[in-house]
Amino acid sequence: MIRLSPVLAFAALVAACSPSPTTDTDLPAADVRSGYTFLTAETQAMQDDSFANPGYLWVDRGAALFGSRAGDAPSCASCHGEGLTGAAATYPAIDAATGDLLNLEGRINQCRIRHQNLPALDYESDDLLALTAFVASQSAGVPISVSTDGAAAPHYRNGRDYFFTRRGQFNLSCHQCHDENWGKRLRGDTISQGHGNGFPAYRLEWQALGSLHRRIRDCDAGVRAEPKAFGDPKYIDLELYLSSRANGLEMESPAIRR
Amino acid sequence: MTSIRLSVPQTARKDEIIELKALIQHPMESGYRRGSRGEQIPRNIITRFECLYDGELVFSADFHPAIAADPFLKFYTRAVRSGTLEFRWTDQHGETWSDTASLSVT
């Protein structure tokens, strides 16, 4: 969790009391930069080394789960063969059968219930992270390409609203840090643009692989707002807005992030 | 289910210095941290790593609480004969994980 210094907290309070200087324009597509570009050379090297990158511990585990059967249920590989190259780059996406917006975690759990007759895995469990990381890793290098029209349009609007709404004791929106102040310093850290293209990612702060929702919960806690539950529909809508904002950016999961 | 990743060359010339890499999934909880309710999180660390080349110890390391989660080791040995390399980790409770790789020396 990022803790703001008293000085910064005071500045945030002053900002909250004065007329809002913020705009509501989206990040220009030409400015879009991966979180990778904000890392130190050492951390970039850790991500690039496909052996030393500890995210692959989860990818290996996910590959084993993908090919293994539990009881009479078919394995993931029974239907999907070697894997799902490029699929993760299109999520969150609308499920044709129910009309619900699903992120990758939601899709994997829905597949387990619908086709494998298995219980859903707990969000943020090592098994769900492993399966998500394995499927996402098969889209590494594939540009993000999510659809925001049709049934996804209201979700996109909700997600965008979440991004632009000030919240928490610090009264800050995602937009104020990640659109208006990216590249500047927040205490010892450089503010990134807040893209999710590396998730599930291995965060050095966590010393573990974690989901995008875990990262967003940290941001919400950082502005002293109450974090939503893992898998909350509001977070999935936000995830859709974040992905559309990063459309064209290459997937990097399992990335290393600070 | 603990994930282990090993990197061992499949073949090497006799007397060649070969690079070995080993990564294991482990929280390496230091015992110095506290949880969100203020309770102490108990120490849970790997304390010993050993690499055996055809049963002979060629590299070992003692781990302490300051080592990061998912410890990664890179070290070297001399390829003397075709054989099996065994990598073994033991935690403070005596639980052991191991994995092997075979090396062909020409």
mmCIF file of C-alpha atoms in Angstrom:
data_model
loop_
_atom_site.group_PDB
_atom_site.id
_atom_site.type_symbol
_atom_site.label_atom_id
_atom_site.label_comp_id
_atom_site.label_asym_id
_atom_site.label_seq_id
_atom_site.Cartn_x
_atom_site.Cartn_y
_atom_site.Cartn_z
ATOM 1 C CA MET A 1 0.000 0.000 0.000
ATOM 2 C CA ILE A 2 1.279 3.450 -0.882
ATOM 3 C CA ARG A 3 1.157 5.765 2.122
ATOM 4 C CA LEU A 4 1.067 9.462 1.372
ATOM 5 C CA SER A 5 3.250 11.782 3.428
ATOM 6 C CA PRO A 6 1.517 14.348 5.680
ATOM 7 C CA VAL A 7 2.604 17.122 3.315
ATOM 8 C CA LEU A 8 1.093 15.353 0.328
ATOM 9 C CA ALA A 9 -2.027 14.507 2.322
ATOM 10 C CA PHE A 10 -2.369 18.191 3.163
ATOM 11 C CA ALA A 11 -1.896 19.113 -0.474
ATOM 12 C CA ALA A 12 -4.584 16.607 -1.378
ATOM 13 C CA LEU A 13 -6.918 18.181 1.178
ATOM 14 C CA VAL A 14 -6.275 21.650 -0.204
ATOM 15 C CA ALA A 15 -6.924 20.320 -3.689
ATOM 16 C CA ALA A 16 -10.174 18.812 -2.450
ATOM 17 C CA CYS A 17 -11.350 22.156 -1.039
ATOM 18 C CA SER A 18 -10.406 24.328 -4.000
ATOM 19 C CA PRO A 19 -12.265 24.320 -7.341
ATOM 20 C CA SER A 20 -11.321 21.248 -9.288
ATOM 21 C CA PRO A 21 -8.605 21.929 -11.843
ATOM 22 C CA THR A 22 -8.947 18.442 -13.342
ATOM 23 C CA THR A 23 -10.094 17.714 -16.847
ATOM 24 C CA ASP A 24 -12.083 14.694 -17.899
ATOM 25 C CA THR A 25 -10.205 13.860 -21.069
ATOM 26 C CA ASP A 26 -8.977 10.308 -21.629
ATOM 27 C CA LEU A 27 -5.300 9.463 -21.969
ATOM 28 C CA PRO A 28 -4.325 10.176 -25.603
ATOM 29 C CA ALA A 29 -3.600 6.900 -27.436
ATOM 30 C CA ALA A 30 -0.264 8.298 -28.660
ATOM 31 C CA ASP A 31 0.942 8.701 -25.038
ATOM 32 C CA VAL A 32 0.163 5.128 -23.946
ATOM 33 C CA ARG A 33 3.200 3.495 -22.275
ATOM 34 C CA SER A 34 3.454 0.150 -20.545
ATOM 35 C CA GLY A 35 4.259 0.014 -16.825
ATOM 36 C CA TYR A 36 7.419 -1.787 -17.979
ATOM 37 C CA THR A 37 8.882 1.529 -19.172
ATOM 38 C CA PHE A 38 8.654 2.940 -15.630
ATOM 39 C CA LEU A 39 10.734 0.105 -14.121
ATOM 40 C CA THR A 40 14.450 0.200 -13.376
ATOM 41 C CA ALA A 41 16.754 -1.629 -15.794
ATOM 42 C CA GLU A 42 17.308 -4.353 -13.167
ATOM 43 C CA THR A 43 13.585 -5.024 -12.763
ATOM 44 C CA GLN A 44 13.107 -4.999 -16.552
ATOM 45 C CA ALA A 45 15.896 -7.596 -16.834
ATOM 46 C CA MET A 46 14.139 -9.737 -14.214
ATOM 47 C CA GLN A 47 10.921 -9.654 -16.278
ATOM 48 C CA ASP A 48 12.732 -10.366 -19.560
ATOM 49 C CA ASP A 49 14.593 -13.419 -18.206
ATOM 50 C CA SER A 50 12.006 -16.169 -18.684
ATOM 51 C CA PHE A 51 13.857 -18.354 -16.196
ATOM 52 C CA ALA A 52 14.512 -15.891 -13.381
ATOM 53 C CA ASN A 53 11.067 -14.263 -13.621
ATOM 54 C CA PRO A 54 9.276 -15.830 -10.614
ATOM 55 C CA GLY A 55 5.898 -15.294 -12.310
ATOM 56 C CA TYR A 56 6.688 -18.408 -14.349
ATOM 57 C CA LEU A 57 6.404 -20.504 -11.159
ATOM 58 C CA TRP A 58 2.666 -19.809 -11.419
ATOM 59 C CA VAL A 59 2.631 -20.217 -15.219
ATOM 60 C CA ASP A 60 4.215 -23.697 -14.848
ATOM 61 C CA ARG A 61 1.663 -24.617 -12.214
ATOM 62 C CA GLY A 62 -1.138 -23.282 -14.450
ATOM 63 C CA ALA A 63 0.112 -25.351 -17.400
ATOM 64 C CA ALA A 64 0.001 -28.484 -15.231
ATOM 65 C CA LEU A 65 -3.543 -27.659 -14.030
ATOM 66 C CA PHE A 66 -4.637 -26.905 -17.612
ATOM 67 C CA GLY A 67 -3.675 -30.405 -18.709
ATOM 68 C CA SER A 68 -4.814 -32.348 -15.633
ATOM 69 C CA ARG A 69 -8.213 -33.943 -15.048
ATOM 70 C CA ALA A 70 -10.163 -33.973 -11.798
ATOM 71 C CA GLY A 71 -12.342 -37.101 -11.667
ATOM 72 C CA ASP A 72 -14.574 -37.591 -14.724
ATOM 73 C CA ALA A 73 -14.457 -33.936 -15.756
ATOM 74 C CA PRO A 74 -12.617 -33.089 -18.966
ATOM 75 C CA SER A 75 -9.399 -31.101 -18.540
ATOM 76 C CA CYS A 76 -9.074 -27.574 -19.971
ATOM 77 C CA ALA A 77 -6.797 -29.114 -22.620
ATOM 78 C CA SER A 78 -9.529 -31.620 -23.649
ATOM 79 C CA CYS A 79 -11.356 -28.718 -25.313
ATOM 80 C CA HIS A 80 -8.680 -26.093 -25.797
ATOM 81 C CA GLY A 81 -5.753 -28.290 -26.863
ATOM 82 C CA GLU A 82 -2.401 -26.651 -26.313
ATOM 83 C CA GLY A 83 -3.913 -23.430 -25.133
ATOM 84 C CA LEU A 84 -5.612 -20.177 -25.946
ATOM 85 C CA THR A 85 -3.124 -18.005 -27.795
ATOM 86 C CA GLY A 86 -4.331 -14.408 -27.970
ATOM 87 C CA ALA A 87 -7.553 -15.013 -26.029
ATOM 88 C CA ALA A 88 -6.549 -13.109 -22.891
ATOM 89 C CA ALA A 89 -5.973 -9.920 -24.919
ATOM 90 C CA THR A 90 -9.731 -9.711 -25.628
ATOM 91 C CA TYR A 91 -10.850 -9.792 -21.965
ATOM 92 C CA PRO A 92 -12.949 -8.538 -20.200
ATOM 93 C CA ALA A 93 -15.586 -9.627 -22.727
ATOM 94 C CA ILE A 94 -19.340 -10.226 -22.815
ATOM 95 C CA ASP A 95 -20.410 -13.842 -22.312
ATOM 96 C CA ALA A 96 -22.773 -14.629 -25.192
ATOM 97 C CA ALA A 97 -24.930 -17.028 -23.132
ATOM 98 C CA THR A 98 -25.651 -14.804 -20.125
ATOM 99 C CA GLY A 99 -24.847 -11.295 -21.377
ATOM 100 C CA ASP A 100 -22.588 -10.723 -18.358
ATOM 101 C CA LEU A 101 -19.198 -9.050 -18.586
ATOM 102 C CA LEU A 102 -16.487 -11.537 -17.597
ATOM 103 C CA ASN A 103 -12.815 -11.006 -16.955
ATOM 104 C CA LEU A 104 -10.326 -13.836 -17.478
ATOM 105 C CA GLU A 105 -10.703 -15.091 -13.899
ATOM 106 C CA GLY A 106 -14.493 -15.062 -14.297
ATOM 107 C CA ARG A 107 -14.306 -16.912 -17.607
ATOM 108 C CA ILE A 108 -12.072 -19.633 -16.167
ATOM 109 C CA ASN A 109 -14.426 -20.137 -13.223
ATOM 110 C CA GLN A 110 -17.472 -20.138 -15.496
ATOM 111 C CA CYS A 111 -15.824 -22.798 -17.679
ATOM 112 C CA ARG A 112 -15.186 -24.917 -14.587
ATOM 113 C CA ILE A 113 -18.837 -24.725 -13.551
ATOM 114 C CA ARG A 114 -20.405 -25.008 -16.998
ATOM 115 C CA HIS A 115 -18.166 -27.541 -18.721
ATOM 116 C CA GLN A 116 -16.122 -29.297 -16.065
ATOM 117 C CA ASN A 117 -18.756 -29.627 -13.320
ATOM 118 C CA LEU A 118 -16.167 -28.342 -10.840
ATOM 119 C CA PRO A 119 -16.610 -25.678 -8.144
ATOM 120 C CA ALA A 120 -15.361 -22.167 -8.840
ATOM 121 C CA LEU A 121 -11.880 -21.433 -7.523
ATOM 122 C CA ASP A 122 -11.501 -18.719 -4.899
ATOM 123 C CA TYR A 123 -10.432 -15.390 -6.330
ATOM 124 C CA GLU A 124 -6.729 -14.815 -5.591
ATOM 125 C CA SER A 125 -6.166 -18.501 -4.764
ATOM 126 C CA ASP A 126 -2.875 -19.843 -6.105
ATOM 127 C CA ASP A 127 -4.726 -22.212 -8.465
ATOM 128 C CA LEU A 128 -6.858 -19.476 -10.064
ATOM 129 C CA LEU A 129 -3.838 -17.160 -10.307
ATOM 130 C CA ALA A 130 -1.850 -20.001 -11.889
ATOM 131 C CA LEU A 131 -4.512 -20.789 -14.515
ATOM 132 C CA THR A 132 -5.036 -17.084 -15.260
ATOM 133 C CA ALA A 133 -1.281 -16.491 -15.549
ATOM 134 C CA PHE A 134 -0.876 -19.499 -17.857
ATOM 135 C CA VAL A 135 -3.678 -18.375 -20.195
ATOM 136 C CA ALA A 136 -2.516 -14.737 -20.066
ATOM 137 C CA SER A 137 1.101 -15.759 -20.773
ATOM 138 C CA GLN A 138 -0.081 -17.324 -24.038
ATOM 139 C CA SER A 139 -1.036 -13.821 -25.167
ATOM 140 C CA ALA A 140 2.346 -12.279 -24.297
ATOM 141 C CA GLY A 141 3.236 -9.826 -27.073
ATOM 142 C CA VAL A 142 -0.327 -9.762 -28.420
ATOM 143 C CA PRO A 143 -1.843 -6.240 -28.517
ATOM 144 C CA ILE A 144 -4.813 -5.694 -26.186
ATOM 145 C CA SER A 145 -8.006 -5.568 -28.194
ATOM 146 C CA VAL A 146 -11.206 -5.357 -26.151
ATOM 147 C CA SER A 147 -14.631 -4.532 -27.499
ATOM 148 C CA THR A 148 -16.538 -1.691 -25.819
ATOM 149 C CA ASP A 149 -19.628 -1.499 -28.023
ATOM 150 C CA GLY A 150 -22.929 -3.367 -27.981
ATOM 151 C CA ALA A 151 -23.662 -5.074 -24.666
ATOM 152 C CA ALA A 152 -20.265 -3.958 -23.331
ATOM 153 C CA ALA A 153 -21.057 -0.235 -23.761
ATOM 154 C CA PRO A 154 -22.828 0.297 -20.386
ATOM 155 C CA HIS A 155 -20.001 -1.560 -18.606
ATOM 156 C CA TYR A 156 -17.473 0.660 -20.345
ATOM 157 C CA ARG A 157 -19.347 3.786 -19.177
ATOM 158 C CA ASN A 158 -19.527 2.471 -15.590
ATOM 159 C CA GLY A 159 -15.825 1.660 -15.639
ATOM 160 C CA ARG A 160 -14.957 5.082 -17.005
ATOM 161 C CA ASP A 161 -17.113 6.702 -14.305
ATOM 162 C CA TYR A 162 -15.227 4.744 -11.645
ATOM 163 C CA PHE A 163 -11.917 5.921 -13.104
ATOM 164 C CA PHE A 164 -12.932 9.597 -13.080
ATOM 165 C CA THR A 165 -14.745 9.639 -9.704
ATOM 166 C CA ARG A 166 -12.888 11.109 -6.743
ATOM 167 C CA ARG A 167 -12.980 8.804 -3.751
ATOM 168 C CA GLY A 168 -11.610 8.130 -0.292
ATOM 169 C CA GLN A 169 -10.319 10.471 2.414
ATOM 170 C CA PHE A 170 -7.804 11.892 -0.061
ATOM 171 C CA ASN A 171 -10.602 12.579 -2.539
ATOM 172 C CA LEU A 172 -8.521 11.469 -5.502
ATOM 173 C CA SER A 173 -9.638 9.792 -8.706
ATOM 174 C CA CYS A 174 -7.629 7.262 -10.716
ATOM 175 C CA HIS A 175 -7.563 9.886 -13.477
ATOM 176 C CA GLN A 176 -5.742 12.473 -11.355
ATOM 177 C CA CYS A 177 -2.704 10.243 -10.837
ATOM 178 C CA HIS A 178 -2.648 8.031 -13.910
ATOM 179 C CA ASP A 179 -3.746 10.493 -16.651
ATOM 180 C CA GLU A 180 -2.677 13.878 -15.314
ATOM 181 C CA ASN A 181 0.452 13.074 -13.306
ATOM 182 C CA TRP A 182 2.022 9.939 -14.714
ATOM 183 C CA GLY A 183 5.803 10.106 -14.943
ATOM 184 C CA LYS A 184 6.023 12.334 -11.838
ATOM 185 C CA ARG A 185 7.185 11.140 -8.442
ATOM 186 C CA LEU A 186 4.948 10.014 -5.605
ATOM 187 C CA ARG A 187 7.422 9.732 -2.735
ATOM 188 C CA GLY A 188 10.029 7.199 -3.888
ATOM 189 C CA ASP A 189 8.032 5.895 -6.803
ATOM 190 C CA THR A 190 7.235 7.013 -10.346
ATOM 191 C CA ILE A 191 3.516 7.196 -11.076
ATOM 192 C CA SER A 192 2.662 4.834 -13.934
ATOM 193 C CA GLN A 193 -0.238 5.149 -16.343
ATOM 194 C CA GLY A 194 -2.103 2.384 -14.535
ATOM 195 C CA HIS A 195 -2.391 -0.161 -17.342
ATOM 196 C CA GLY A 196 -3.257 -3.770 -16.588
ATOM 197 C CA ASN A 197 -1.308 -5.348 -19.472
ATOM 198 C CA GLY A 198 1.142 -7.129 -17.149
ATOM 199 C CA PHE A 199 -1.421 -8.758 -14.843
ATOM 200 C CA PRO A 200 -1.515 -11.213 -13.218
ATOM 201 C CA ALA A 201 1.870 -9.759 -12.297
ATOM 202 C CA TYR A 202 4.609 -10.551 -9.800
ATOM 203 C CA ARG A 203 4.837 -7.480 -7.584
ATOM 204 C CA LEU A 204 8.034 -7.079 -5.632
ATOM 205 C CA GLU A 205 6.032 -5.421 -2.857
ATOM 206 C CA TRP A 206 3.818 -8.512 -2.569
ATOM 207 C CA GLN A 207 6.659 -11.006 -3.057
ATOM 208 C CA ALA A 208 4.056 -12.994 -4.993
ATOM 209 C CA LEU A 209 1.928 -13.073 -8.113
ATOM 210 C CA GLY A 210 -1.351 -11.180 -7.801
ATOM 211 C CA SER A 211 -4.384 -10.218 -9.850
ATOM 212 C CA LEU A 212 -5.306 -6.825 -11.277
ATOM 213 C CA HIS A 213 -8.098 -6.610 -8.695
ATOM 214 C CA ARG A 214 -5.540 -6.972 -5.905
ATOM 215 C CA ARG A 215 -3.615 -4.078 -7.468
ATOM 216 C CA ILE A 216 -6.746 -1.930 -7.743
ATOM 217 C CA ARG A 217 -7.618 -2.720 -4.111
ATOM 218 C CA ASP A 218 -4.168 -1.399 -3.145
ATOM 219 C CA CYS A 219 -4.841 1.813 -5.098
ATOM 220 C CA ASP A 220 -8.247 2.243 -3.434
ATOM 221 C CA ALA A 221 -6.684 1.672 -0.009
ATOM 222 C CA GLY A 222 -3.919 4.140 -0.980
ATOM 223 C CA VAL A 223 -6.426 6.985 -1.366
ATOM 224 C CA ARG A 224 -8.144 5.696 1.803
ATOM 225 C CA ALA A 225 -11.274 4.528 0.062
ATOM 226 C CA GLU A 226 -12.858 1.218 1.024
ATOM 227 C CA PRO A 227 -11.580 -1.427 -1.414
ATOM 228 C CA LYS A 228 -14.225 -3.529 -3.145
ATOM 229 C CA ALA A 229 -14.266 -7.312 -2.931
ATOM 230 C CA PHE A 230 -12.218 -9.386 -5.383
ATOM 231 C CA GLY A 231 -14.269 -9.946 -8.540
ATOM 232 C CA ASP A 232 -16.710 -7.116 -7.739
ATOM 233 C CA PRO A 233 -18.671 -6.165 -10.911
ATOM 234 C CA LYS A 234 -17.530 -2.533 -10.485
ATOM 235 C CA TYR A 235 -13.907 -3.681 -10.686
ATOM 236 C CA ILE A 236 -14.662 -5.775 -13.792
ATOM 237 C CA ASP A 237 -16.237 -2.699 -15.428
ATOM 238 C CA LEU A 238 -13.151 -0.693 -14.439
ATOM 239 C CA GLU A 239 -10.975 -3.460 -15.868
ATOM 240 C CA LEU A 240 -12.817 -3.075 -19.196
ATOM 241 C CA TYR A 241 -12.196 0.682 -19.213
ATOM 242 C CA LEU A 242 -8.508 0.130 -18.326
ATOM 243 C CA SER A 243 -8.107 -2.436 -21.114
ATOM 244 C CA SER A 244 -9.814 -0.231 -23.705
ATOM 245 C CA ARG A 245 -7.598 2.648 -22.580
ATOM 246 C CA ALA A 246 -4.603 0.363 -23.242
ATOM 247 C CA ASN A 247 -5.919 -1.049 -26.544
ATOM 248 C CA GLY A 248 -2.923 -1.765 -28.766
ATOM 249 C CA LEU A 249 -0.486 -2.155 -25.868
ATOM 250 C CA GLU A 250 1.213 -5.577 -25.827
ATOM 251 C CA MET A 251 0.325 -8.091 -23.118
ATOM 252 C CA GLU A 252 3.227 -8.851 -20.745
ATOM 253 C CA SER A 253 1.838 -11.261 -18.157
ATOM 254 C CA PRO A 254 3.551 -12.550 -16.079
ATOM 255 C CA ALA A 255 5.160 -9.132 -15.746
ATOM 256 C CA ILE A 256 7.257 -7.861 -12.839
ATOM 257 C CA ARG A 257 5.968 -4.712 -11.194
ATOM 258 C CA ARG A 258 7.114 -2.813 -8.131
ATOM 259 C CA MET B 1 2.007 -28.211 -4.867
ATOM 260 C CA THR B 2 5.320 -26.375 -4.884
ATOM 261 C CA SER B 3 6.656 -25.227 -8.229
ATOM 262 C CA ILE B 4 10.346 -25.734 -8.946
ATOM 263 C CA ARG B 5 12.224 -24.500 -12.013
ATOM 264 C CA LEU B 6 15.645 -25.874 -12.940
ATOM 265 C CA SER B 7 18.037 -24.857 -15.678
ATOM 266 C CA VAL B 8 20.726 -27.454 -16.433
ATOM 267 C CA PRO B 9 22.428 -27.890 -19.812
ATOM 268 C CA GLN B 10 21.505 -31.204 -21.466
ATOM 269 C CA THR B 11 25.028 -31.800 -22.693
ATOM 270 C CA ALA B 12 28.476 -30.491 -21.826
ATOM 271 C CA ARG B 13 32.084 -31.243 -22.773
ATOM 272 C CA LYS B 14 34.224 -32.946 -20.142
ATOM 273 C CA ASP B 15 35.722 -30.420 -17.675
ATOM 274 C CA GLU B 16 33.518 -27.618 -18.987
ATOM 275 C CA ILE B 17 32.260 -25.153 -16.344
ATOM 276 C CA ILE B 18 28.462 -25.288 -16.493
ATOM 277 C CA GLU B 19 25.923 -22.824 -15.139
ATOM 278 C CA LEU B 20 23.074 -24.201 -12.990
ATOM 279 C CA LYS B 21 19.971 -22.255 -12.018
ATOM 280 C CA ALA B 22 17.263 -23.175 -9.523
ATOM 281 C CA LEU B 23 14.079 -21.367 -8.493
ATOM 282 C CA ILE B 24 11.523 -22.574 -5.932
ATOM 283 C CA GLN B 25 8.158 -21.163 -4.881
ATOM 284 C CA HIS B 26 8.322 -20.370 -1.169
ATOM 285 C CA PRO B 27 7.061 -17.384 0.917
ATOM 286 C CA MET B 28 10.336 -17.071 2.958
ATOM 287 C CA GLU B 29 8.321 -15.381 5.709
ATOM 288 C CA SER B 30 10.909 -13.640 7.886
ATOM 289 C CA GLY B 31 9.053 -13.793 11.211
ATOM 290 C CA TYR B 32 9.565 -10.057 11.710
ATOM 291 C CA ARG B 33 6.393 -8.896 9.972
ATOM 292 C CA ARG B 34 2.967 -8.261 11.453
ATOM 293 C CA GLY B 35 -0.418 -8.888 9.852
ATOM 294 C CA SER B 36 -3.227 -6.351 9.370
ATOM 295 C CA ARG B 37 -4.488 -7.104 12.929
ATOM 296 C CA GLY B 38 -1.088 -6.576 14.496
ATOM 297 C CA GLU B 39 -0.403 -10.266 15.072
ATOM 298 C CA GLN B 40 3.100 -11.542 14.434
ATOM 299 C CA ILE B 41 3.358 -13.647 11.264
ATOM 300 C CA PRO B 42 5.378 -16.729 12.252
ATOM 301 C CA ARG B 43 8.718 -17.359 10.613
ATOM 302 C CA ASN B 44 8.555 -19.874 7.766
ATOM 303 C CA ILE B 45 11.746 -20.170 5.768
ATOM 304 C CA ILE B 46 13.865 -22.623 3.829
ATOM 305 C CA THR B 47 17.084 -23.089 5.796
ATOM 306 C CA ARG B 48 19.181 -25.291 3.530
ATOM 307 C CA PHE B 49 19.800 -25.851 -0.173
ATOM 308 C CA GLU B 50 21.985 -28.616 -1.560
ATOM 309 C CA CYS B 51 22.974 -29.674 -5.055
ATOM 310 C CA LEU B 52 24.239 -33.249 -5.482
ATOM 311 C CA TYR B 53 26.069 -34.442 -8.599
ATOM 312 C CA ASP B 54 25.702 -38.225 -8.721
ATOM 313 C CA GLY B 55 25.251 -38.146 -4.942
ATOM 314 C CA GLU B 56 28.265 -35.930 -4.309
ATOM 315 C CA LEU B 57 27.642 -32.504 -2.759
ATOM 316 C CA VAL B 58 28.881 -29.840 -5.179
ATOM 317 C CA PHE B 59 27.070 -26.755 -3.853
ATOM 318 C CA SER B 60 25.156 -25.876 -0.700
ATOM 319 C CA ALA B 61 23.723 -22.750 0.895
ATOM 320 C CA ASP B 62 22.276 -21.834 4.286
ATOM 321 C CA PHE B 63 19.282 -19.502 4.032
ATOM 322 C CA HIS B 64 18.375 -16.842 6.590
ATOM 323 C CA PRO B 65 15.310 -14.612 7.134
ATOM 324 C CA ALA B 66 16.526 -11.753 4.907
ATOM 325 C CA ILE B 67 16.274 -13.831 1.726
ATOM 326 C CA ALA B 68 13.373 -12.850 -0.540
ATOM 327 C CA ALA B 69 10.382 -15.023 -1.386
ATOM 328 C CA ASP B 70 10.770 -17.523 -4.239
ATOM 329 C CA PRO B 71 14.564 -17.747 -3.843
ATOM 330 C CA PHE B 72 16.581 -17.937 -7.054
ATOM 331 C CA LEU B 73 20.094 -19.385 -7.120
ATOM 332 C CA LYS B 74 22.668 -19.409 -9.911
ATOM 333 C CA PHE B 75 25.935 -21.280 -9.454
ATOM 334 C CA TYR B 76 28.564 -23.241 -11.377
ATOM 335 C CA THR B 77 30.143 -26.664 -11.344
ATOM 336 C CA ARG B 78 32.561 -28.640 -13.481
ATOM 337 C CA ALA B 79 31.108 -31.293 -15.810
ATOM 338 C CA VAL B 80 33.124 -34.410 -14.941
ATOM 339 C CA ARG B 81 30.859 -37.274 -16.096
ATOM 340 C CA SER B 82 27.368 -38.033 -17.336
ATOM 341 C CA GLY B 83 25.022 -38.237 -14.420
ATOM 342 C CA THR B 84 22.153 -36.850 -12.392
ATOM 343 C CA LEU B 85 22.011 -33.520 -10.625
ATOM 344 C CA GLU B 86 19.695 -33.418 -7.642
ATOM 345 C CA PHE B 87 18.521 -30.092 -6.202
ATOM 346 C CA ARG B 88 17.166 -30.273 -2.660
ATOM 347 C CA TRP B 89 15.600 -27.643 -0.398
ATOM 348 C CA THR B 90 14.815 -28.203 3.305
ATOM 349 C CA ASP B 91 12.692 -25.834 5.395
ATOM 350 C CA GLN B 92 12.889 -25.055 9.115
ATOM 351 C CA HIS B 93 10.315 -27.774 9.883
ATOM 352 C CA GLY B 94 12.340 -30.435 8.076
ATOM 353 C CA GLU B 95 10.060 -30.599 5.020
ATOM 354 C CA THR B 96 12.023 -31.328 1.848
ATOM 355 C CA TRP B 97 11.425 -30.637 -1.831
ATOM 356 C CA SER B 98 13.662 -31.916 -4.590
ATOM 357 C CA ASP B 99 13.930 -32.232 -8.339
ATOM 358 C CA THR B 100 16.503 -33.802 -10.637
ATOM 359 C CA ALA B 101 17.979 -33.196 -14.080
ATOM 360 C CA SER B 102 20.308 -35.365 -16.109
ATOM 361 C CA LEU B 103 23.496 -34.172 -17.740
ATOM 362 C CA SER B 104 25.264 -35.914 -20.595
ATOM 363 C CA VAL B 105 29.023 -35.314 -20.763
ATOM 364 C CA THR B 106 30.890 -35.974 -24.002
#
